[in-house]
mmCIF file of C-alpha atoms and ligand atoms in Angstrom:
data_model
loop_
_atom_site.group_PDB
_atom_site.id
_atom_site.type_symbol
_atom_site.label_atom_id
_atom_site.label_comp_id
_atom_site.label_asym_id
_atom_site.label_seq_id
_atom_site.Cartn_x
_atom_site.Cartn_y
_atom_site.Cartn_z
ATOM 1 C CA VAL A 1 18.045 -58.295 -132.028
ATOM 2 C CA THR A 2 18.973 -56.566 -135.247
ATOM 3 C CA ILE A 3 15.988 -55.790 -137.413
ATOM 4 C CA VAL A 4 16.758 -56.347 -141.051
ATOM 5 C CA ALA A 5 15.084 -54.563 -143.951
ATOM 6 C CA THR A 6 15.245 -56.343 -147.283
ATOM 7 C CA PRO A 7 12.860 -56.589 -150.244
ATOM 8 C CA VAL A 8 11.729 -59.988 -148.932
ATOM 9 C CA VAL A 9 10.846 -58.442 -145.559
ATOM 10 C CA ASP A 10 8.969 -55.618 -147.328
ATOM 11 C CA ARG A 11 6.993 -58.095 -149.383
ATOM 12 C CA ALA A 12 6.314 -60.189 -146.279
ATOM 13 C CA LEU A 13 4.797 -57.129 -144.596
ATOM 14 C CA LYS A 14 2.687 -56.387 -147.641
ATOM 15 C CA ALA A 15 1.414 -59.980 -147.724
ATOM 16 C CA LEU A 16 0.642 -59.781 -144.013
ATOM 17 C CA ARG A 17 -1.371 -56.551 -144.367
ATOM 18 C CA GLN A 18 -3.316 -58.082 -147.234
ATOM 19 C CA ALA A 19 -4.085 -61.198 -145.178
ATOM 20 C CA GLU A 20 -5.164 -59.144 -142.140
ATOM 21 C CA ALA A 21 -7.525 -57.094 -144.293
ATOM 22 C CA ALA A 22 -8.964 -60.206 -145.949
ATOM 23 C CA ALA A 23 -9.560 -61.868 -142.565
ATOM 24 C CA GLY A 24 -10.860 -58.710 -140.897
ATOM 25 C CA VAL A 25 -8.363 -58.876 -138.045
ATOM 26 C CA THR A 26 -5.520 -56.869 -136.604
ATOM 27 C CA ILE A 27 -2.576 -58.864 -135.363
ATOM 28 C CA SER A 28 -0.225 -57.732 -132.676
ATOM 29 C CA MET A 29 2.385 -59.151 -130.364
ATOM 30 C CA VAL A 30 1.024 -60.536 -127.109
ATOM 31 C CA ARG A 31 3.002 -59.067 -124.248
ATOM 32 C CA ASP A 32 1.066 -57.801 -121.237
ATOM 33 C CA VAL A 33 -0.542 -59.953 -118.589
ATOM 34 C CA GLU A 34 -4.058 -59.399 -119.889
ATOM 35 C CA ALA A 35 -3.185 -60.393 -123.447
ATOM 36 C CA VAL A 36 -1.234 -63.416 -122.239
ATOM 37 C CA HIS A 37 -4.306 -64.640 -120.336
ATOM 38 C CA GLN A 38 -6.498 -64.088 -123.403
ATOM 39 C CA ALA A 39 -4.162 -66.112 -125.629
ATOM 40 C CA SER A 40 -3.980 -68.936 -123.117
ATOM 41 C CA GLU A 41 -7.796 -68.920 -122.970
ATOM 42 C CA VAL A 42 -8.123 -69.096 -126.785
ATOM 43 C CA TRP A 43 -6.104 -72.330 -126.847
ATOM 44 C CA ARG A 44 -7.902 -73.787 -123.835
ATOM 45 C CA LYS A 45 -11.167 -73.299 -125.659
ATOM 46 C CA VAL A 46 -9.865 -74.743 -128.942
ATOM 47 C CA TRP A 47 -8.456 -77.900 -127.335
ATOM 48 C CA GLU A 48 -11.388 -78.175 -124.876
ATOM 49 C CA ARG A 49 -9.153 -79.099 -122.030
ATOM 50 C CA THR A 50 -10.426 -79.285 -118.534
ATOM 51 C CA GLY A 51 -7.854 -78.681 -115.853
ATOM 52 C CA ASP A 52 -4.490 -77.640 -117.206
ATOM 53 C CA ARG A 53 -4.266 -75.334 -120.209
ATOM 54 C CA PRO A 54 -2.255 -76.173 -123.336
ATOM 55 C CA VAL A 55 0.021 -73.263 -122.397
ATOM 56 C CA PRO A 56 -0.303 -71.739 -118.912
ATOM 57 C CA PRO A 57 -0.370 -67.917 -118.889
ATOM 58 C CA GLU A 58 2.742 -67.683 -116.726
ATOM 59 C CA VAL A 59 4.813 -69.772 -119.143
ATOM 60 C CA LEU A 60 3.526 -67.685 -122.013
ATOM 61 C CA ARG A 61 4.395 -64.490 -120.200
ATOM 62 C CA ALA A 62 7.959 -65.733 -119.658
ATOM 63 C CA LEU A 63 8.348 -66.812 -123.288
ATOM 64 C CA SER A 64 7.033 -63.469 -124.490
ATOM 65 C CA HIS A 65 9.237 -61.529 -122.112
ATOM 66 C CA ALA A 66 12.278 -63.439 -123.360
ATOM 67 C CA GLY A 67 11.636 -62.143 -126.863
ATOM 68 C CA ASN A 68 9.891 -65.105 -128.425
ATOM 69 C CA TYR A 69 6.992 -64.896 -130.809
ATOM 70 C CA VAL A 70 3.493 -64.644 -129.359
ATOM 71 C CA GLY A 71 0.888 -63.166 -131.690
ATOM 72 C CA GLY A 72 -2.802 -62.463 -131.153
ATOM 73 C CA ALA A 73 -5.471 -61.772 -133.770
ATOM 74 C CA TYR A 74 -8.105 -59.228 -132.752
ATOM 75 C CA ARG A 75 -11.523 -58.564 -134.197
ATOM 76 C CA ASP A 76 -13.762 -55.898 -132.641
ATOM 77 C CA GLY A 77 -11.363 -55.652 -129.724
ATOM 78 C CA ARG A 78 -11.581 -59.377 -128.935
ATOM 79 C CA MET A 79 -8.754 -61.892 -129.355
ATOM 80 C CA ILE A 80 -9.997 -64.685 -131.637
ATOM 81 C CA GLY A 81 -6.750 -66.442 -132.501
ATOM 82 C CA ALA A 82 -3.291 -66.873 -131.050
ATOM 83 C CA LEU A 83 0.063 -68.270 -132.121
ATOM 84 C CA LEU A 84 3.204 -69.118 -130.150
ATOM 85 C CA GLY A 85 6.692 -69.900 -131.374
ATOM 86 C CA PHE A 86 10.187 -69.642 -129.970
ATOM 87 C CA TYR A 87 13.782 -69.264 -131.053
ATOM 88 C CA ALA A 88 15.397 -72.552 -131.951
ATOM 89 C CA GLY A 89 18.629 -74.017 -133.206
ATOM 90 C CA GLN A 90 20.917 -76.873 -132.401
ATOM 91 C CA ASP A 91 24.081 -74.831 -133.060
ATOM 92 C CA GLY A 92 23.071 -71.306 -132.170
ATOM 93 C CA VAL A 93 19.775 -69.715 -133.128
ATOM 94 C CA ASP A 94 19.099 -70.098 -136.799
ATOM 95 C CA HIS A 95 15.391 -70.669 -136.973
ATOM 96 C CA ALA A 96 12.198 -70.587 -134.963
ATOM 97 C CA HIS A 97 9.998 -73.439 -133.792
ATOM 98 C CA SER A 98 6.281 -72.850 -133.765
ATOM 99 C CA HIS A 99 4.393 -74.561 -130.974
ATOM 100 C CA ILE A 100 0.692 -73.807 -131.024
ATOM 101 C CA LEU A 101 -1.859 -72.092 -133.264
ATOM 102 C CA GLY A 102 -5.531 -71.915 -132.518
ATOM 103 C CA VAL A 103 -8.454 -69.943 -133.886
ATOM 104 C CA ASP A 104 -11.757 -69.577 -132.067
ATOM 105 C CA PRO A 105 -14.173 -72.209 -133.501
ATOM 106 C CA ASP A 106 -16.666 -69.463 -134.476
ATOM 107 C CA ALA A 107 -14.037 -67.674 -136.561
ATOM 108 C CA ARG A 108 -12.547 -70.597 -138.517
ATOM 109 C CA ALA A 109 -11.927 -70.723 -142.257
ATOM 110 C CA GLY A 110 -11.957 -66.946 -142.578
ATOM 111 C CA GLY A 111 -8.233 -66.487 -143.037
ATOM 112 C CA VAL A 112 -7.371 -65.730 -139.393
ATOM 113 C CA GLY A 113 -4.915 -68.625 -139.028
ATOM 114 C CA PHE A 114 -3.269 -67.688 -142.304
ATOM 115 C CA ALA A 115 -2.870 -64.061 -141.231
ATOM 116 C CA LEU A 116 -1.314 -65.150 -137.916
ATOM 117 C CA LYS A 117 1.222 -67.321 -139.715
ATOM 118 C CA LEU A 118 2.143 -64.430 -142.020
ATOM 119 C CA HIS A 119 2.646 -62.212 -138.972
ATOM 120 C CA GLN A 120 4.994 -64.811 -137.508
ATOM 121 C CA ARG A 121 6.797 -65.109 -140.851
ATOM 122 C CA HIS A 122 7.374 -61.363 -140.990
ATOM 123 C CA TRP A 123 8.611 -61.383 -137.387
ATOM 124 C CA ALA A 124 11.139 -64.108 -138.223
ATOM 125 C CA LEU A 125 12.369 -62.610 -141.497
ATOM 126 C CA GLU A 126 12.840 -59.266 -139.794
ATOM 127 C CA ARG A 127 15.122 -61.022 -137.324
ATOM 128 C CA GLY A 128 17.194 -62.660 -140.017
ATOM 129 C CA LEU A 129 15.608 -66.110 -139.620
ATOM 130 C CA ASP A 130 14.619 -67.822 -142.826
ATOM 131 C CA ARG A 131 12.977 -70.963 -141.510
ATOM 132 C CA ILE A 132 10.227 -71.889 -139.068
ATOM 133 C CA ASP A 133 9.464 -75.498 -138.286
ATOM 134 C CA TRP A 134 6.614 -77.100 -136.393
ATOM 135 C CA THR A 135 4.810 -80.371 -136.038
ATOM 136 C CA PHE A 136 1.273 -81.407 -136.857
ATOM 137 C CA ASP A 137 -0.775 -84.579 -136.748
ATOM 138 C CA PRO A 138 -0.629 -86.138 -140.227
ATOM 139 C CA LEU A 139 -4.100 -87.625 -139.760
ATOM 140 C CA VAL A 140 -5.755 -84.205 -139.481
ATOM 141 C CA ARG A 141 -6.510 -83.447 -143.107
ATOM 142 C CA ASN A 142 -7.487 -79.788 -142.622
ATOM 143 C CA ASN A 143 -4.235 -78.990 -140.868
ATOM 144 C CA ALA A 144 -2.180 -80.842 -143.449
ATOM 145 C CA PHE A 145 -3.852 -78.890 -146.222
ATOM 146 C CA PHE A 146 -3.348 -75.629 -144.350
ATOM 147 C CA ASN A 147 0.343 -76.277 -143.643
ATOM 148 C CA ILE A 148 1.404 -77.857 -146.892
ATOM 149 C CA ASN A 149 -0.824 -76.284 -149.460
ATOM 150 C CA LYS A 150 -1.904 -72.951 -148.077
ATOM 151 C CA LEU A 151 1.411 -72.040 -146.420
ATOM 152 C CA GLY A 152 3.793 -73.948 -148.700
ATOM 153 C CA CYS A 153 5.589 -76.086 -146.081
ATOM 154 C CA ARG A 154 7.424 -79.315 -146.764
ATOM 155 C CA GLY A 155 6.999 -82.383 -144.570
ATOM 156 C CA VAL A 156 10.422 -83.729 -143.714
ATOM 157 C CA GLU A 157 10.397 -85.934 -140.591
ATOM 158 C CA TYR A 158 8.056 -88.385 -138.904
ATOM 159 C CA HIS A 159 8.053 -88.595 -135.104
ATOM 160 C CA VAL A 160 6.340 -91.491 -133.344
ATOM 161 C CA ASP A 161 4.339 -90.422 -130.258
ATOM 162 C CA PHE A 162 6.048 -87.026 -130.131
ATOM 163 C CA TYR A 163 4.296 -85.741 -126.990
ATOM 164 C CA GLY A 164 3.199 -88.969 -125.320
ATOM 165 C CA GLU A 165 -0.434 -89.019 -124.261
ATOM 166 C CA MET A 166 -2.568 -85.851 -124.678
ATOM 167 C CA PRO A 167 -6.053 -86.340 -123.287
ATOM 168 C CA ASP A 168 -7.816 -83.447 -125.035
ATOM 169 C CA ALA A 169 -10.727 -83.213 -127.451
ATOM 170 C CA ILE A 170 -8.589 -83.015 -130.594
ATOM 171 C CA ASN A 171 -6.099 -85.793 -129.811
ATOM 172 C CA GLY A 172 -8.698 -87.963 -128.111
ATOM 173 C CA GLY A 173 -6.094 -90.034 -126.261
ATOM 174 C CA ASP A 174 -4.557 -91.411 -129.497
ATOM 175 C CA ARG A 175 -0.772 -91.716 -129.913
ATOM 176 C CA THR A 176 0.607 -88.289 -130.747
ATOM 177 C CA ASP A 177 2.562 -89.055 -133.909
ATOM 178 C CA ARG A 178 3.638 -85.871 -135.669
ATOM 179 C CA ILE A 179 5.140 -84.719 -138.925
ATOM 180 C CA LEU A 180 7.770 -82.033 -138.760
ATOM 181 C CA VAL A 181 7.254 -79.441 -141.457
ATOM 182 C CA GLU A 182 9.725 -76.828 -142.570
ATOM 183 C CA TRP A 183 8.556 -73.430 -143.727
ATOM 184 C CA ARG A 184 11.313 -71.906 -145.873
ATOM 185 C CA LEU A 185 10.237 -68.313 -145.395
ATOM 186 C CA ALA A 186 11.970 -66.722 -148.364
ATOM 187 C CA SER A 187 11.543 -69.534 -150.895
ATOM 188 C CA PRO A 188 9.608 -68.812 -154.110
ATOM 189 C CA GLU A 189 6.861 -71.311 -153.146
ATOM 190 C CA VAL A 190 6.329 -69.654 -149.787
ATOM 191 C CA GLU A 191 6.411 -66.150 -151.272
ATOM 192 C CA MET A 192 3.714 -67.250 -153.679
ATOM 193 C CA ALA A 193 1.673 -68.862 -150.945
ATOM 194 C CA ALA A 194 1.990 -65.760 -148.752
ATOM 195 C CA ALA A 195 0.732 -63.581 -151.572
ATOM 196 C CA GLY A 196 -2.394 -65.751 -151.602
ATOM 197 C CA GLY A 197 -1.549 -67.623 -154.761
ATOM 198 C CA ALA A 198 -0.641 -71.020 -153.355
ATOM 199 C CA ALA A 199 0.368 -73.073 -156.363
ATOM 200 C CA PRO A 200 -0.481 -76.416 -154.885
ATOM 201 C CA ALA A 201 1.965 -79.104 -155.894
ATOM 202 C CA GLY A 202 -0.533 -81.720 -154.817
ATOM 203 C CA ALA A 203 -3.798 -80.371 -156.144
ATOM 204 C CA ASP A 204 -4.221 -82.570 -159.186
ATOM 205 C CA ILE A 205 -3.976 -86.187 -158.097
ATOM 206 C CA GLY A 206 -5.040 -87.438 -161.532
ATOM 207 C CA ALA A 207 -1.998 -85.762 -163.049
ATOM 208 C CA TRP A 208 0.256 -87.362 -160.432
ATOM 209 C CA ARG A 209 -1.161 -90.793 -161.243
ATOM 210 C CA GLU A 210 -0.412 -90.196 -164.914
ATOM 211 C CA ARG A 211 3.150 -89.449 -163.922
ATOM 212 C CA GLY A 212 3.365 -92.839 -162.234
ATOM 213 C CA ALA A 213 2.437 -92.026 -158.643
ATOM 214 C CA VAL A 214 1.320 -95.145 -156.776
ATOM 215 C CA VAL A 215 -1.473 -95.248 -154.198
ATOM 216 C CA ALA A 216 -0.041 -96.435 -150.883
ATOM 217 C CA ILE A 217 -3.099 -95.701 -148.704
ATOM 218 C CA GLU A 218 -6.615 -94.768 -149.739
ATOM 219 C CA VAL A 219 -9.727 -94.029 -147.668
ATOM 220 C CA GLY A 220 -12.104 -96.994 -148.050
ATOM 221 C CA ALA A 221 -15.896 -96.956 -148.347
ATOM 222 C CA GLY A 222 -16.217 -97.406 -144.578
ATOM 223 C CA GLU A 223 -13.615 -94.693 -143.841
ATOM 224 C CA GLU A 224 -11.005 -97.408 -143.192
ATOM 225 C CA PRO A 225 -7.416 -97.322 -144.497
ATOM 226 C CA VAL A 226 -7.005 -99.416 -147.653
ATOM 227 C CA LEU A 227 -3.367 -100.320 -148.186
ATOM 228 C CA GLY A 228 -1.727 -100.337 -151.613
ATOM 229 C CA ASP A 229 1.909 -100.524 -152.621
ATOM 230 C CA ASP A 230 4.310 -98.303 -150.690
ATOM 231 C CA GLY A 231 7.608 -99.424 -152.180
ATOM 232 C CA GLY A 232 8.198 -96.716 -154.783
ATOM 233 C CA ASP A 233 9.585 -93.207 -154.810
ATOM 234 C CA LEU A 234 6.421 -91.416 -155.913
ATOM 235 C CA LEU A 235 3.583 -92.179 -153.531
ATOM 236 C CA LEU A 236 0.058 -91.023 -152.783
ATOM 237 C CA VAL A 237 -1.311 -91.354 -149.249
ATOM 238 C CA GLN A 238 -4.867 -90.334 -148.467
ATOM 239 C CA VAL A 239 -6.145 -89.525 -144.968
ATOM 240 C CA PRO A 240 -9.764 -89.382 -143.776
ATOM 241 C CA GLU A 241 -11.856 -86.247 -143.936
ATOM 242 C CA ASP A 242 -12.330 -85.816 -140.201
ATOM 243 C CA ILE A 243 -10.148 -87.978 -137.962
ATOM 244 C CA VAL A 244 -11.181 -86.027 -134.861
ATOM 245 C CA ALA A 245 -14.825 -87.088 -135.315
ATOM 246 C CA LEU A 246 -13.761 -90.605 -136.303
ATOM 247 C CA ARG A 247 -11.698 -91.002 -133.116
ATOM 248 C CA HIS A 248 -14.703 -89.995 -131.051
ATOM 249 C CA GLN A 249 -17.031 -92.472 -132.753
ATOM 250 C CA ASP A 250 -14.586 -95.338 -133.121
ATOM 251 C CA ALA A 251 -11.368 -95.236 -131.131
ATOM 252 C CA ALA A 252 -10.119 -98.542 -132.587
ATOM 253 C CA GLY A 253 -10.724 -97.255 -136.120
ATOM 254 C CA GLY A 254 -8.709 -94.148 -135.263
ATOM 255 C CA GLN A 255 -5.877 -96.363 -134.029
ATOM 256 C CA ARG A 256 -5.915 -98.397 -137.257
ATOM 257 C CA TRP A 257 -5.428 -95.143 -139.142
ATOM 258 C CA ARG A 258 -2.583 -94.175 -136.848
ATOM 259 C CA ALA A 259 -0.811 -97.498 -137.420
ATOM 260 C CA ALA A 260 -1.272 -97.465 -141.212
ATOM 261 C CA VAL A 261 -0.064 -93.895 -141.672
ATOM 262 C CA ARG A 262 2.835 -94.436 -139.266
ATOM 263 C CA ASP A 263 3.970 -97.432 -141.300
ATOM 264 C CA VAL A 264 3.603 -95.920 -144.728
ATOM 265 C CA LEU A 265 4.188 -92.184 -144.304
ATOM 266 C CA GLY A 266 6.693 -92.666 -141.485
ATOM 267 C CA GLY A 267 8.465 -95.324 -143.537
ATOM 268 C CA ALA A 268 8.599 -93.151 -146.646
ATOM 269 C CA LEU A 269 9.944 -90.076 -144.824
ATOM 270 C CA GLY A 270 12.391 -92.362 -143.057
ATOM 271 C CA ARG A 271 13.863 -93.470 -146.364
ATOM 272 C CA GLY A 272 14.293 -89.937 -147.621
ATOM 273 C CA LEU A 273 11.048 -89.077 -149.372
ATOM 274 C CA GLU A 274 9.468 -85.691 -148.626
ATOM 275 C CA ILE A 275 5.886 -84.521 -148.621
ATOM 276 C CA GLN A 276 5.681 -82.266 -151.647
ATOM 277 C CA GLY A 277 2.027 -81.446 -151.712
ATOM 278 C CA MET A 278 -1.477 -82.070 -150.461
ATOM 279 C CA SER A 279 -4.770 -82.002 -152.268
ATOM 280 C CA ARG A 280 -8.021 -80.675 -150.859
ATOM 281 C CA ASP A 281 -9.473 -84.179 -150.843
ATOM 282 C CA GLY A 282 -6.778 -85.425 -148.540
ATOM 283 C CA TRP A 283 -4.002 -86.886 -150.684
ATOM 284 C CA TYR A 284 -0.389 -86.427 -149.680
ATOM 285 C CA VAL A 285 2.099 -86.501 -152.554
ATOM 286 C CA LEU A 286 5.502 -87.901 -151.600
ATOM 287 C CA SER A 287 8.624 -87.966 -153.674
ATOM 288 C CA ARG A 288 12.368 -87.790 -153.380
HETATM 289 C C1 COA B 1 -5.837 -74.877 -138.113
HETATM 290 C C2 COA B 1 -6.425 -73.500 -137.809
HETATM 291 C C3 COA B 1 -5.480 -72.758 -136.898
HETATM 292 C C4 COA B 1 -6.599 -72.751 -139.128
HETATM 293 O O1 COA B 1 -7.082 -71.465 -138.868
HETATM 294 P P1 COA B 1 -8.257 -70.835 -139.766
HETATM 295 O O2 COA B 1 -8.361 -69.415 -139.411
HETATM 296 O O3 COA B 1 -9.465 -71.679 -139.667
HETATM 297 O O4 COA B 1 -7.596 -71.043 -141.201
HETATM 298 P P2 COA B 1 -7.642 -70.088 -142.478
HETATM 299 O O5 COA B 1 -9.029 -69.609 -142.692
HETATM 300 O O6 COA B 1 -6.567 -69.103 -142.405
HETATM 301 O O7 COA B 1 -7.239 -71.130 -143.587
HETATM 302 C C5 COA B 1 -8.203 -72.070 -143.875
HETATM 303 C C6 COA B 1 -7.584 -73.214 -144.565
HETATM 304 O O8 COA B 1 -7.087 -74.141 -143.621
HETATM 305 C C7 COA B 1 -7.802 -75.339 -143.734
HETATM 306 N N1 COA B 1 -8.453 -75.570 -142.456
HETATM 307 C C8 COA B 1 -7.802 -75.991 -141.391
HETATM 308 N N2 COA B 1 -8.644 -76.203 -140.394
HETATM 309 C C9 COA B 1 -9.872 -75.881 -140.817
HETATM 310 C C10 COA B 1 -11.147 -75.903 -140.204
HETATM 311 N N3 COA B 1 -11.339 -76.320 -138.959
HETATM 312 N N4 COA B 1 -12.194 -75.472 -140.926
HETATM 313 C C11 COA B 1 -12.042 -75.088 -142.190
HETATM 314 N N5 COA B 1 -10.844 -75.048 -142.812
HETATM 315 C C12 COA B 1 -9.755 -75.454 -142.130
HETATM 316 C C13 COA B 1 -8.715 -75.252 -144.887
HETATM 317 O O9 COA B 1 -8.242 -76.146 -145.834
HETATM 318 C C14 COA B 1 -8.660 -73.846 -145.345
HETATM 319 O O10 COA B 1 -8.307 -73.698 -146.694
HETATM 320 P P3 COA B 1 -9.299 -72.871 -147.660
HETATM 321 O O11 COA B 1 -9.540 -71.540 -147.012
HETATM 322 O O12 COA B 1 -8.567 -72.750 -148.948
HETATM 323 O O13 COA B 1 -10.505 -73.711 -147.724
HETATM 324 C C15 COA B 1 -7.806 -73.622 -137.118
HETATM 325 O O14 COA B 1 -8.665 -74.342 -137.943
HETATM 326 C C16 COA B 1 -7.772 -74.236 -135.742
HETATM 327 O O15 COA B 1 -7.665 -73.531 -134.750
HETATM 328 N N6 COA B 1 -7.884 -75.582 -135.653
HETATM 329 C C17 COA B 1 -7.876 -76.289 -134.401
HETATM 330 C C18 COA B 1 -6.538 -76.205 -133.734
HETATM 331 C C19 COA B 1 -5.435 -76.861 -134.509
HETATM 332 O O16 COA B 1 -5.574 -77.937 -135.033
HETATM 333 N N7 COA B 1 -4.278 -76.204 -134.565
HETATM 334 C C20 COA B 1 -3.079 -76.772 -135.127
HETATM 335 C C21 COA B 1 -2.690 -76.123 -136.394
HETATM 336 S S1 COA B 1 -1.288 -76.979 -137.112
#
């Protein structure tokens, strides 16, 4: 690979260093057998799988050896977060696809995930790639907020049951519908987000309502989906605070959420709307 040096790459490195310092971690590429086993173990723990691991160490070793992105976040010599992505492209390599990101439950919400993503962003920009895409479960509010608001991604496609069944603690046996997000690495929004100043397009839902945004789904008093009008081109869709807990307590309730969001969010993305923003209290903002 040719390593490119541009002002954007320089700024990406600066943003990364800042994020590492803020999170109190050092991030490095995962290459040797020991590190590969540690990364695989981080994800096993996060997804609480018994039996097979989300990514077996030998597959990870091969992906790493082939030049793909595997990053590990270390604190006090221990790996507490790991991220895997690989080269992608339908007509030759022009972007990367990110597959799995997990942070040790004891180390969450301290900026470790953010720092890992900035490390991956720098890796990609340095290799001349300006886009990383990945999928996430639209029902998981924390992840949506992280991807869309904190990182500055856009949600562009809806995939029904992307992986088939995944019997782990997070997915809880529900259908694995996913949203594909695109992270435009050198865009102004993403540069701002990387510098820690995410200017959240979706933060102020009141302001969106004033501009004519229509509520298509809202979380009801009993945590159930309340359907509104989803016909327009400026929509608000709210998702529950903690779908993972809800699925555990009430599998049927979790499935009702899946069906409602598939219909409305899947339908809207299908007719060309994009997810523009996400508020902390769980509202997606969709527009053309
Ligand atoms: C998603 C995940 C990787 C984020 O890593 P992290 O180190 O906790 O995230 P950061 O501290 O860098 O960023 C936190 C932001 O992400 C959001 N977030 C996502 N998951 C969160 C969680 N479990 N707890 C708290 N905040 C979470 C918050 O909105 C937070 O924003 P804030 O700091 O402004 O409040 C991590 O929570 C995790 O491993 N989750 C389980 C695995 C998973 O779902 N991975 C898929 C990611 S698409």
